[in-house]
Amino acid sequence: GRGRGGGARLTRAWGGRGAARGGGRTRALGGPGREPPARFHERLGFVPAWRPGYLGPGADRHVYERALPLDGPQG
């Protein structure tokens, strides 16, 4: 269920695998008006940017981005 840290553990593990394969940054997408996902990603150090038309006309998204690994320095 929500609030137990499972999502954060899975996201950090996924980020760790990306870093192990040489990845330096990761992104996540969020739809407009979706506050719980926004708070989740911001707690993990992701920085949001509003991108109108990111997925095409009328498909605006918040793009959350940060450095890997997720348990390392943010930026």
PDB file of C-alpha atoms in Angstrom:
ATOM      1  CA  GLY A   1       0.000   0.000   0.000  1.00  0.00           C
ATOM      2  CA  ARG A   2       0.888   3.639  -0.173  1.00  0.00           C
ATOM      3  CA  GLY A   3       3.155   5.208   2.385  1.00  0.00           C
ATOM      4  CA  ARG A   4       5.212   2.126   3.194  1.00  0.00           C
ATOM      5  CA  GLY A   5       8.290   2.962   1.127  1.00  0.00           C
ATOM      6  CA  GLY A   6       7.903   0.181  -1.436  1.00  0.00           C
ATOM      7  CA  GLY A   7       7.776   2.551  -4.400  1.00  0.00           C
ATOM      8  CA  ALA A   8      10.886   4.380  -3.249  1.00  0.00           C
ATOM      9  CA  ARG A   9      12.766   1.087  -2.769  1.00  0.00           C
ATOM     10  CA  LEU A  10      11.797  -0.100  -6.260  1.00  0.00           C
ATOM     11  CA  THR A  11      12.687   3.245  -7.840  1.00  0.00           C
ATOM     12  CA  ARG A  12      16.093   3.314  -6.114  1.00  0.00           C
ATOM     13  CA  ALA A  13      16.793  -0.287  -7.174  1.00  0.00           C
ATOM     14  CA  TRP A  14      15.848   0.534 -10.769  1.00  0.00           C
ATOM     15  CA  GLY A  15      18.108   3.626 -10.648  1.00  0.00           C
ATOM     16  CA  GLY A  16      20.942   1.505  -9.267  1.00  0.00           C
ATOM     17  CA  ARG A  17      20.675  -0.873 -12.212  1.00  0.00           C
ATOM     18  CA  GLY A  18      20.748   2.081 -14.611  1.00  0.00           C
ATOM     19  CA  ALA A  19      23.852   3.500 -12.920  1.00  0.00           C
ATOM     20  CA  ALA A  20      25.547   0.078 -13.008  1.00  0.00           C
ATOM     21  CA  ARG A  21      25.031   0.046 -16.780  1.00  0.00           C
ATOM     22  CA  GLY A  22      26.691   3.443 -17.138  1.00  0.00           C
ATOM     23  CA  GLY A  23      23.628   5.675 -16.979  1.00  0.00           C
ATOM     24  CA  GLY A  24      24.184   9.119 -15.522  1.00  0.00           C
ATOM     25  CA  ARG A  25      20.641  10.549 -15.390  1.00  0.00           C
ATOM     26  CA  THR A  26      17.080   9.311 -15.236  1.00  0.00           C
ATOM     27  CA  ARG A  27      13.680  10.772 -16.063  1.00  0.00           C
ATOM     28  CA  ALA A  28      10.120  10.086 -15.036  1.00  0.00           C
ATOM     29  CA  LEU A  29       6.926  11.513 -16.492  1.00  0.00           C
ATOM     30  CA  GLY A  30       3.888  12.850 -14.682  1.00  0.00           C
ATOM     31  CA  GLY A  31       0.578  14.050 -16.032  1.00  0.00           C
ATOM     32  CA  PRO A  32      -0.932  17.430 -15.222  1.00  0.00           C
ATOM     33  CA  GLY A  33      -2.805  17.634 -11.940  1.00  0.00           C
ATOM     34  CA  ARG A  34      -1.205  14.516 -10.466  1.00  0.00           C
ATOM     35  CA  GLU A  35      -0.022  15.687  -7.042  1.00  0.00           C
ATOM     36  CA  PRO A  36       0.848  12.330  -5.360  1.00  0.00           C
ATOM     37  CA  PRO A  37       3.318  11.306  -8.107  1.00  0.00           C
ATOM     38  CA  ALA A  38       4.801  14.814  -8.080  1.00  0.00           C
ATOM     39  CA  ARG A  39       5.442  14.685  -4.326  1.00  0.00           C
ATOM     40  CA  PHE A  40       6.863  11.159  -4.613  1.00  0.00           C
ATOM     41  CA  HIS A  41       9.425  12.112  -7.256  1.00  0.00           C
ATOM     42  CA  GLU A  42      10.351  15.368  -5.547  1.00  0.00           C
ATOM     43  CA  ARG A  43      11.003  13.492  -2.257  1.00  0.00           C
ATOM     44  CA  LEU A  44      13.465  11.320  -4.190  1.00  0.00           C
ATOM     45  CA  GLY A  45      15.298  14.402  -5.458  1.00  0.00           C
ATOM     46  CA  PHE A  46      13.867  14.588  -8.968  1.00  0.00           C
ATOM     47  CA  VAL A  47      13.576  18.111 -10.377  1.00  0.00           C
ATOM     48  CA  PRO A  48      10.345  18.810 -12.293  1.00  0.00           C
ATOM     49  CA  ALA A  49      10.074  20.732 -15.540  1.00  0.00           C
ATOM     50  CA  TRP A  50       6.754  21.437 -17.292  1.00  0.00           C
ATOM     51  CA  ARG A  51       6.914  20.357 -20.959  1.00  0.00           C
ATOM     52  CA  PRO A  52       3.888  21.361 -23.056  1.00  0.00           C
ATOM     53  CA  GLY A  53       3.317  18.879 -25.887  1.00  0.00           C
ATOM     54  CA  TYR A  54       6.028  16.491 -24.602  1.00  0.00           C
ATOM     55  CA  LEU A  55       4.135  13.475 -25.934  1.00  0.00           C
ATOM     56  CA  GLY A  56       2.553  15.300 -28.854  1.00  0.00           C
ATOM     57  CA  PRO A  57      -0.149  17.939 -29.296  1.00  0.00           C
ATOM     58  CA  GLY A  58      -2.233  18.279 -26.141  1.00  0.00           C
ATOM     59  CA  ALA A  59      -0.115  15.722 -24.249  1.00  0.00           C
ATOM     60  CA  ASP A  60       1.586  17.989 -21.715  1.00  0.00           C
ATOM     61  CA  ARG A  61       3.739  16.374 -19.040  1.00  0.00           C
ATOM     62  CA  HIS A  62       5.911  17.137 -16.065  1.00  0.00           C
ATOM     63  CA  VAL A  63       9.347  15.658 -16.709  1.00  0.00           C
ATOM     64  CA  TYR A  64      11.184  14.761 -13.486  1.00  0.00           C
ATOM     65  CA  GLU A  65      14.925  14.338 -13.842  1.00  0.00           C
ATOM     66  CA  ARG A  66      17.913  13.670 -11.603  1.00  0.00           C
ATOM     67  CA  ALA A  67      21.393  12.167 -11.492  1.00  0.00           C
ATOM     68  CA  LEU A  68      22.074   8.482 -10.888  1.00  0.00           C
ATOM     69  CA  PRO A  69      22.465   6.651  -8.622  1.00  0.00           C
ATOM     70  CA  LEU A  70      19.344   7.700  -6.761  1.00  0.00           C
ATOM     71  CA  ASP A  71      21.001   7.257  -3.375  1.00  0.00           C
ATOM     72  CA  GLY A  72      23.940   9.439  -4.447  1.00  0.00           C
ATOM     73  CA  PRO A  73      24.265  13.211  -4.879  1.00  0.00           C
ATOM     74  CA  GLN A  74      21.355  14.974  -6.488  1.00  0.00           C
ATOM     75  CA  GLY A  75      21.662  17.251  -9.466  1.00  0.00           C
TER      76      GLY A  75
END
